Coordinates of C-alpha atoms in Angstrom, one line a residue:
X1 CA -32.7 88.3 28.0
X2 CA -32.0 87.6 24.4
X3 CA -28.7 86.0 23.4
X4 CA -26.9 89.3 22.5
X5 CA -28.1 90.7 25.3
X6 CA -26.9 88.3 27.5
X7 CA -23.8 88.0 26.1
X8 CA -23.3 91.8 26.9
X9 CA -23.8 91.2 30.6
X10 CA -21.1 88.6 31.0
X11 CA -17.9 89.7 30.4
X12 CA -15.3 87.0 28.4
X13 CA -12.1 87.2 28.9
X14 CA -9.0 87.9 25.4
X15 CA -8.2 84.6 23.4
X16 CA -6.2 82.6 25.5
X17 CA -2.4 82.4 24.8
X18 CA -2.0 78.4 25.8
X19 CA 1.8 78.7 25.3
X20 CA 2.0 81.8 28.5
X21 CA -0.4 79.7 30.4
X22 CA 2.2 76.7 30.4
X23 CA -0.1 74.7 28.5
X24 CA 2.5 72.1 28.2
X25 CA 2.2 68.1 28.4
X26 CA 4.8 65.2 27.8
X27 CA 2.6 65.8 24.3
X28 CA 3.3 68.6 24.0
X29 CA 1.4 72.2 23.6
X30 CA -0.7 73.0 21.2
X31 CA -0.2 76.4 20.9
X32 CA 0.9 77.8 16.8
X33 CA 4.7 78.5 18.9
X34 CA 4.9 74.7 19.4
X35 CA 3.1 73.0 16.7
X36 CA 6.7 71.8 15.1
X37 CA 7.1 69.5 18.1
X38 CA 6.6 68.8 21.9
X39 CA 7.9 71.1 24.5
X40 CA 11.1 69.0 26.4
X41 CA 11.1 71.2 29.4
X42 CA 8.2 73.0 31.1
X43 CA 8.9 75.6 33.7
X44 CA 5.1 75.5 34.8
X45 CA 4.8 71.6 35.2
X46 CA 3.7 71.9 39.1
X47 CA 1.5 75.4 38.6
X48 CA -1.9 74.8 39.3
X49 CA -4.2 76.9 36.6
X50 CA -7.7 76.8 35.8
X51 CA -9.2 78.2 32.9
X52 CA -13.6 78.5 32.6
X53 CA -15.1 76.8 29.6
X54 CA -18.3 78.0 30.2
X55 CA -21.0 76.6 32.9
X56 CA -19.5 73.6 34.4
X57 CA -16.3 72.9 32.3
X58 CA -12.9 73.7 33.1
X59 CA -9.6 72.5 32.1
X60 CA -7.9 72.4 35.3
X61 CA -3.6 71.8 34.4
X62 CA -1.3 70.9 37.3
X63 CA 1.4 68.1 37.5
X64 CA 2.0 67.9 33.9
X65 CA -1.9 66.7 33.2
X66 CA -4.5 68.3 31.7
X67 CA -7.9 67.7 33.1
X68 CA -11.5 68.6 31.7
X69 CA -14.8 68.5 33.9
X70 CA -18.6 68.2 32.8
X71 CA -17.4 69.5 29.2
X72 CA -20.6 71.1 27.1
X73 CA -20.6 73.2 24.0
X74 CA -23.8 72.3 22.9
X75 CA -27.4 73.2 23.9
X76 CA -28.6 71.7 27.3
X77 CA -31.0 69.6 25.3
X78 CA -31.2 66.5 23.9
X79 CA -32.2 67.9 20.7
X80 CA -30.3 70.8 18.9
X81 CA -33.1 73.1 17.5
X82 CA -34.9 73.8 21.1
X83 CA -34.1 73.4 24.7
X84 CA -31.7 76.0 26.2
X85 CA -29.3 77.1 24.2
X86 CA -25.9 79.0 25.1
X87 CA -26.3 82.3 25.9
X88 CA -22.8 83.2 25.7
X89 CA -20.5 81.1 22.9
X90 CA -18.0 79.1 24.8
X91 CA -15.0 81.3 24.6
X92 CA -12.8 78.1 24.7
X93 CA -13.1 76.3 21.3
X94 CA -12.8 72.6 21.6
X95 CA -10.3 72.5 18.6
X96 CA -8.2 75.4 21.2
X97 CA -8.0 72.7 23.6
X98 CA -4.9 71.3 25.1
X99 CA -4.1 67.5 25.2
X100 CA -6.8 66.4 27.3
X101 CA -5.3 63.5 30.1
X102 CA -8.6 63.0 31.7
X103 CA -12.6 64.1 31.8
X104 CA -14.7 63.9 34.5
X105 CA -18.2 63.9 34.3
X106 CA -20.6 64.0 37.7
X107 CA -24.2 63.2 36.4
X108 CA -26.0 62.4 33.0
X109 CA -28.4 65.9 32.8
X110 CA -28.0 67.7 29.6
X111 CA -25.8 71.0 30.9
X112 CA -23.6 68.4 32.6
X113 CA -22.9 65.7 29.6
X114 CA -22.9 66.7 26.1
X115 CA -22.8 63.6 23.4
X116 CA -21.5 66.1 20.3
X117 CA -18.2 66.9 23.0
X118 CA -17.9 63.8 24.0
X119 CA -17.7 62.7 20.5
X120 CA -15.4 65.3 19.5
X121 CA -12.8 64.4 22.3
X122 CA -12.8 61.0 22.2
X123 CA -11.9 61.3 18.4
X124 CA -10.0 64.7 18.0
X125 CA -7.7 64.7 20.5
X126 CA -4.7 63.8 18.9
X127 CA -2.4 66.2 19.0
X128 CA -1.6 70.0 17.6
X129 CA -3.3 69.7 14.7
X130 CA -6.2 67.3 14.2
X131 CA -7.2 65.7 11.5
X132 CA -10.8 64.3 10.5
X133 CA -11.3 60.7 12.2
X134 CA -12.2 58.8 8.7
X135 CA -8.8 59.5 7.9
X136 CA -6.6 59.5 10.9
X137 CA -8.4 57.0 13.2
X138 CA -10.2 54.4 10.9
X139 CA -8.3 52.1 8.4
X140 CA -9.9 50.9 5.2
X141 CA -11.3 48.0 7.0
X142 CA -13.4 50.4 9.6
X143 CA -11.0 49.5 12.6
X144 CA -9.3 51.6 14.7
X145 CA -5.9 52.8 14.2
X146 CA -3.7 51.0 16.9
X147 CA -2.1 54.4 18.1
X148 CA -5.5 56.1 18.7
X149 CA -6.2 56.9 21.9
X150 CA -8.1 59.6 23.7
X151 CA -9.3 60.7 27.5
X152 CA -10.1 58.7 30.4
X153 CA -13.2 58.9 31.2
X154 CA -14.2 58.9 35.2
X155 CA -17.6 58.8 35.7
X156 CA -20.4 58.0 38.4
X157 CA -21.5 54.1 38.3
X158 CA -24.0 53.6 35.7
X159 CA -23.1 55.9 33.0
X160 CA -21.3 53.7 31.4
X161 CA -23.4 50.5 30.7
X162 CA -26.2 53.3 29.9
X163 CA -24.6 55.3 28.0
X164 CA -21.1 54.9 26.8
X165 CA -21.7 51.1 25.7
X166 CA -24.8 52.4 23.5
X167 CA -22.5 55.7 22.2
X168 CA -20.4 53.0 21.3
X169 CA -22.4 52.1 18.1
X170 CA -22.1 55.1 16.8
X171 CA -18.6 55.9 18.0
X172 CA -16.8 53.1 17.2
X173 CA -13.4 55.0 18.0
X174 CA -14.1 54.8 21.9
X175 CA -12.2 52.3 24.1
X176 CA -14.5 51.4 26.9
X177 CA -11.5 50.5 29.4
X178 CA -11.0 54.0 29.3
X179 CA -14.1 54.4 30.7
X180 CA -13.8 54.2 34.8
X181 CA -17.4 54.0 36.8
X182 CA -16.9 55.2 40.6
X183 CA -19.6 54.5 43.1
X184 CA -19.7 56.7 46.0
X185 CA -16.2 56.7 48.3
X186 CA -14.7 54.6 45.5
X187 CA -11.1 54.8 44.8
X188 CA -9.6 55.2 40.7
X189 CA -5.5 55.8 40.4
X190 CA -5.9 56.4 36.4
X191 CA -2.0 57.8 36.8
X192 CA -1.4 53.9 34.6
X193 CA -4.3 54.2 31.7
X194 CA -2.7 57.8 31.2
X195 CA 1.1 56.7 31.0
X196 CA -0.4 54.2 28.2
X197 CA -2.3 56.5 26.3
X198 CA 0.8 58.8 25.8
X199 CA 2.9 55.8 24.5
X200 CA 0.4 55.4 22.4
X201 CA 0.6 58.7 21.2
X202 CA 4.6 59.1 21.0
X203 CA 4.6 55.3 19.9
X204 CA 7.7 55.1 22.6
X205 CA 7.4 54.0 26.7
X206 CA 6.6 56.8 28.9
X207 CA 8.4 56.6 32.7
X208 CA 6.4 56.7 35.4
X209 CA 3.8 59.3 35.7
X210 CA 2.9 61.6 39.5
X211 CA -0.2 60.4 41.3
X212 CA -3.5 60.8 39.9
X213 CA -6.6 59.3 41.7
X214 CA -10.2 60.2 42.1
X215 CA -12.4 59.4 44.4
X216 CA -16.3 59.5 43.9
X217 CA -17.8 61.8 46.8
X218 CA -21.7 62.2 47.5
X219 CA -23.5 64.9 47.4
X220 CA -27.3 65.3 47.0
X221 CA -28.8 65.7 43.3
X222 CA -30.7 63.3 41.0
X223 CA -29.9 61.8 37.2
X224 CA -31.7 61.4 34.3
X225 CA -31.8 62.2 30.4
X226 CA -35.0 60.9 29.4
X227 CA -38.5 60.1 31.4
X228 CA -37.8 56.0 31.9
X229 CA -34.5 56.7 33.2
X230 CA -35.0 58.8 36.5
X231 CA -32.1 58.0 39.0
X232 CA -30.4 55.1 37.3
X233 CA -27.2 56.1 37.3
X234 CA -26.0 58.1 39.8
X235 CA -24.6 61.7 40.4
X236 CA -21.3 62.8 42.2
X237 CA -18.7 65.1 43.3
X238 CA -15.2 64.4 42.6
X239 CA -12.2 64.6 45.1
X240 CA -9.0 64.4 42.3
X241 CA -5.2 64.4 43.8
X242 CA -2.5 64.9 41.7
X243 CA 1.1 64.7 42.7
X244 CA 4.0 67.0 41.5
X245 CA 6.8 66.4 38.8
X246 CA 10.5 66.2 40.3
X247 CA 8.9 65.7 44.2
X248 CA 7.2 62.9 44.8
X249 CA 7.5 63.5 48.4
X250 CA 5.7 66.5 48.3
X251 CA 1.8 66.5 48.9
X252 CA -0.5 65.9 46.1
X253 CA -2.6 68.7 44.3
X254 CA -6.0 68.8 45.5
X255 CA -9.1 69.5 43.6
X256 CA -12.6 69.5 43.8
X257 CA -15.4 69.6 41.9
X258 CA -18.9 69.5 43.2
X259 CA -21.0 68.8 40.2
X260 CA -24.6 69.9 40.9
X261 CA -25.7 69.8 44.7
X262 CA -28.1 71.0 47.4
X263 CA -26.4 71.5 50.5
X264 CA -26.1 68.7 53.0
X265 CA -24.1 70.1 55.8
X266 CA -23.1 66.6 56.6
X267 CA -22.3 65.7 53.2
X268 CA -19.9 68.6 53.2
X269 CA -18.7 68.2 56.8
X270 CA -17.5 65.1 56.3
X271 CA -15.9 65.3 52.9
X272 CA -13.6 68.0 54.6
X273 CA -12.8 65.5 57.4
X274 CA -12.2 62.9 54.6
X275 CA -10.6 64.5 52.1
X276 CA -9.9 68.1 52.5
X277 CA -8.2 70.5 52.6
X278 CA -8.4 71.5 48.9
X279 CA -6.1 73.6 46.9
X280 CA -9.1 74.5 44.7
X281 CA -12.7 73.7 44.9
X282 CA -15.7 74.1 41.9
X283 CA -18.7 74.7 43.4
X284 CA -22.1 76.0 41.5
X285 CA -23.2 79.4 42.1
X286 CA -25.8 79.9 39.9
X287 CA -29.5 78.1 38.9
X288 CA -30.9 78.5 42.5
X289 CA -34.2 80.6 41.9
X290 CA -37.3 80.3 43.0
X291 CA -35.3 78.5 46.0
X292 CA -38.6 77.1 47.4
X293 CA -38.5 74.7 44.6
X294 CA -34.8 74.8 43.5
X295 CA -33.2 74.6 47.3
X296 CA -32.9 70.9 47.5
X297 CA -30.8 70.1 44.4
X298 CA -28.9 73.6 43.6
X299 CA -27.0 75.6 45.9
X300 CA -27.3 79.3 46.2
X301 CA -24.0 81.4 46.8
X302 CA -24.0 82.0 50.1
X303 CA -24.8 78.0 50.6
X304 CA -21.5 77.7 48.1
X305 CA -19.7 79.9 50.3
X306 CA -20.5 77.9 53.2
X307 CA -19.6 74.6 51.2
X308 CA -16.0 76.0 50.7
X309 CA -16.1 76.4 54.5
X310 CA -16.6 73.2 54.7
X311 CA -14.8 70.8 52.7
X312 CA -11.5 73.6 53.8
X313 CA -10.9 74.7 50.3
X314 CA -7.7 77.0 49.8
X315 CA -9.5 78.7 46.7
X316 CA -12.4 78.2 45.0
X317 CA -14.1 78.8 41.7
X318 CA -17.6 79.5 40.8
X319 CA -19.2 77.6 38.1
X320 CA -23.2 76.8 36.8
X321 CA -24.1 80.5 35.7
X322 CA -23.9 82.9 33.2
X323 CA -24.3 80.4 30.1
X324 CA -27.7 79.1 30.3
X325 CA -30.8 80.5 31.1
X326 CA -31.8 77.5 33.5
X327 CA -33.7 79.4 36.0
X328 CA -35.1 82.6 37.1
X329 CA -32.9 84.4 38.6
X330 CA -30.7 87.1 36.1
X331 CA -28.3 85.9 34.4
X332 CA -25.5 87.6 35.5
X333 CA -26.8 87.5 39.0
X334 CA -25.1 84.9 41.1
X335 CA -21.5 86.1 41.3
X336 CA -22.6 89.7 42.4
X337 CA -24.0 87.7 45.3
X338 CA -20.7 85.3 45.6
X339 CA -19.2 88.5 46.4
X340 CA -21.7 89.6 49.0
X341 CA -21.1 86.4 50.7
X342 CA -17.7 86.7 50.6
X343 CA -18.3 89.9 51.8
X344 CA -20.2 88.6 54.9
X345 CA -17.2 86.3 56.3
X346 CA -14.5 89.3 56.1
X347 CA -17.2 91.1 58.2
X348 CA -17.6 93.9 55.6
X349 CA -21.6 93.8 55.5
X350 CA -23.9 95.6 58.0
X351 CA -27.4 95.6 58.4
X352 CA -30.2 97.0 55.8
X353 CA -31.1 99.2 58.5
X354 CA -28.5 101.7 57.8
X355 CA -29.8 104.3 56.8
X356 CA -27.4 104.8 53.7
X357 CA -25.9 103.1 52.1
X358 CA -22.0 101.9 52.7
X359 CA -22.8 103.3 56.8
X360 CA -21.2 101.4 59.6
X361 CA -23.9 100.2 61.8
X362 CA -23.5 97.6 64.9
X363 CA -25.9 94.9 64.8
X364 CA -25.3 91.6 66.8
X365 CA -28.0 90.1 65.0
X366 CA -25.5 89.9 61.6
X367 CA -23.9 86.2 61.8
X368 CA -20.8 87.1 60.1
X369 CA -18.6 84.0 61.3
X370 CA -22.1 82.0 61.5
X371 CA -23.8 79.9 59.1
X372 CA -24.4 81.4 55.9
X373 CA -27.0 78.6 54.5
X374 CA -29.6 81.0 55.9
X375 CA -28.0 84.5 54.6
X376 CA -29.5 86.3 51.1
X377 CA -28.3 88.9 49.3
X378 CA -31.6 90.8 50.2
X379 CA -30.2 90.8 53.8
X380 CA -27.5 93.3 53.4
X381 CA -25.7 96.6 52.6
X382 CA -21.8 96.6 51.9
X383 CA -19.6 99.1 54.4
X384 CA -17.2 99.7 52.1
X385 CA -18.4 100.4 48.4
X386 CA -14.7 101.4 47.4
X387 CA -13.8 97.5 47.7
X388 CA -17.5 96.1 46.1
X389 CA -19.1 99.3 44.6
X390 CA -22.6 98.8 44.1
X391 CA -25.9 100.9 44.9
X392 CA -27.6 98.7 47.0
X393 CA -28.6 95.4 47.6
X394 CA -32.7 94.3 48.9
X395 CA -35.7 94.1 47.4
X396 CA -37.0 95.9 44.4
X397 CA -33.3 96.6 42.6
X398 CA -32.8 95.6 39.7
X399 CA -29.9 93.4 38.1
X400 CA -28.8 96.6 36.0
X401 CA -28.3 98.4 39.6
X402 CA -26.6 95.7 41.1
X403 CA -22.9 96.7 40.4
X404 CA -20.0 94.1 41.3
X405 CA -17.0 94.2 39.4
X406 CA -16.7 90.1 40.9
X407 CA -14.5 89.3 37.8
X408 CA -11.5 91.6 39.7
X409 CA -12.1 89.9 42.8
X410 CA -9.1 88.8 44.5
X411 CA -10.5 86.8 47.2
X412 CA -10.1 83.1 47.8
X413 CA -13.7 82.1 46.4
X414 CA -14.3 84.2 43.1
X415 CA -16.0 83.6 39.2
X416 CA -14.1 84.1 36.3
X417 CA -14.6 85.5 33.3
X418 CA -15.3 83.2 30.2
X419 CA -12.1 82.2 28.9
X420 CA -10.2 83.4 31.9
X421 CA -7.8 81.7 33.6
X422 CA -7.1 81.8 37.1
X423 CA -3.0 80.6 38.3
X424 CA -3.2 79.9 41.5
X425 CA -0.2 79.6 44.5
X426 CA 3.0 79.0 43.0
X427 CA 4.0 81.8 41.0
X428 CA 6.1 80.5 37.5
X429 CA 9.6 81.7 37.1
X430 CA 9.9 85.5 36.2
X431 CA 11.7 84.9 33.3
X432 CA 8.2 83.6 32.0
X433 CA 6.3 84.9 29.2
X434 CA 3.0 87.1 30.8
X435 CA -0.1 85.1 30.5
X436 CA -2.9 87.0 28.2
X437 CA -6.1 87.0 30.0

């Protein structure tokens, strides 16, 4: 489909009201209610919220930090007249931001790591209001302003001799001991570099900040931005814990994000065993057709669903869909199967031999409970189209007849809109404004 047309098919969700969604930080929020100064108290400090920036990125806010993953506003090319461009405009503008803590990035491909964002963050994320760098960051002389700082950078082990030392010509502003490599299983507690780039900011000690460490995870992809540089630097998952303000006893926060991944039931097996359970998981949805050529390096949705089986994830999001046009499969196709799939473990599906549809029909042959790796959408009928109303689902239906409202899901593993944002177990206090979604 065209742009417009694609845009139509994905729904994105009312500007975002920062200030509701207790966008707050020891820096305050930047929201137009707060731009006179800081917030001193937030209510929400220990809410876990994610919000969807569009394919990969999210800003995921939890224990007073702010974290971004894989952020991309630009094409997925390295040039920006051709390559493939957004579909659907992020719905989160990068000036709209909160204070961003930390970034994570999992691999080097274009609709993963964008160099205009990363250039934008590393020199406009000040504050509420942000000012152009040549006259807030750079003195006279061309050096950098003593209380600039901007996001740690955690990235997969290679990345940055490759490419944050050479972006560092150009971007003169970025402080490479920000920038933290992670081999596989490798350990980063970035809880310090954070703590110093608020006293920076406030130009006043900070006390101790909660836990925040990442570990590197594998999982099974490939790098490369250009044709001499195929696999050399690496590609990972990321297993982040965060602890909670005012409870330090209290378990950590934990998050994951998958990056970009075929699925390795081992791999995922034993990042559960390792690391789970998570509070929230990332996983790609989308990008997975034809799978004879695709099934190696991108997950479908019914292998996500059986990845969030895996690593025991609470709730989980789906992300890599609905903002470029990467592969052949519809646009707007891969959360219409996430909820199939999701369908299939609450034992809600029957077999295509009914003979209409929504029809109750007992088939042992159905693996419900059983792996869904080797599940399709093509493989089944919905008994109850009250809860997923849709016409049918197998061969020769269109996308336009495949009817899902997934974006009112309320199950454990659902997509968001773009620009919604998704609070997730503790509820804030009802005296709380109403977030705007």
């Amino acid at each position: 489909p065209r742009p417009k047309e694609a845009a139509a098919r994905i729904p994105t969700a009312s500007t975002i009201d920062w200030h509701a969604l207790h966008r707050f930080s020891p820096t305050g929020c930047r929201c137009d209610k707060c731009a006179a100064g800081g917030a001193t108290e937030d209510p929400y400090v220990n809410q876990l919220a994610v919000t969807w920036c569009g394919h990969s990125a999210f800003v995921v806010t939890v224990g007073g930090y702010s974290v971004l993953t894989d952020p991309v506003w630009s094409r997925a090319s390295p040039v920006q007249f051709a390559g493939p461009a957004r579909m659907v405009p992020s719905a989160v503008a990068m000036e709209d931001l909160p204070y961003i803590d930390v970034v994570t990035i999992s691999h080097n491909h274009y609709d993963h790591l964008d160099t205009a964002a990363v250039t934008n963050l590393i020199r406009f994320n000040h504050g509420h209001k942000t000012e152009k760098v040549s006259s807030s960051c750079l003195s006279k002389t061309g050096q950098v302003d003593g209380n600039f700082t901007h996001p740690v950078f955690v990235v997969p082990i290679g990345m940055k001799t490759r490419w944050f030392v050479p972006l560092k010509k150009s971007v003169p502003e970025l402080d490479l001991d920000l920038v933290v490599e992670l081999m596989w299983w490798d350990t980063a507690d970035v809880a310090a570099a954070v703590a110093g780039n608020r006293a920076k900011k406030q130009q006043k000690p900070v006390g101790e900040l909660p836990l925040f460490k990442v570990v590197a995870v594998p999982v099974q992809h490939w790098s490369t931005r250009v044709w001499t540089d195929f696999n050399k630097e690496l590609w990972c998952g990321f297993d982040i814990a965060i602890g909670t303000v005012q409870n330090s006893s209290a378990p950590p926060i934990k998050l994951f994000h998958c990056g970009d991944t075929g699925y390795y039931e081992q791999i995922f097996k034993a990042i559960g065993e390792a690391c789970g359970p998570f509070d929230l998981a990332m996983l790609p949805i989308g990008a997975y057709e034809p799978r004879h050529l695709l099934f190696e390096q991108h997950i479908d949705p019914f292998e996500a669903v059986q990845i969030h089986q895996d690593i025991k994830a609470k709730h989980s999001v789906g992300m890599h869909w609905g903002t470029f046009m990467l592969t052949s499969e519809a646009i707007d196709e891969a959360p219409k199967a996430l909820a199939v799939a999701m369908a299939v473990i609450d034992d809600e599906v029957v077999s295509p031999i009914a003979e209409e549809v929504g029809a109750v029909v007992e088939d042992p042959t159905i693996p419900n409970k059983a792996k869904l790796s080797h599940l399709r959408k093509s493989d089944f009928y919905h008994s109850d189209p009250s809860k997923l109303p849709l016409k049918a689902i197998g061969d020769g239906i269109s996308s336009s007849d495949f009817v899902i409202p997934y974006y009112e899901c309320k199950k454990p593993f659902r997509a968001l809109k773009h620009g919604e944002s998704w609070m997730i177990g503790q509820q804030p206090p009802a005296a709380a404004p109403e977030a705007k979604l």
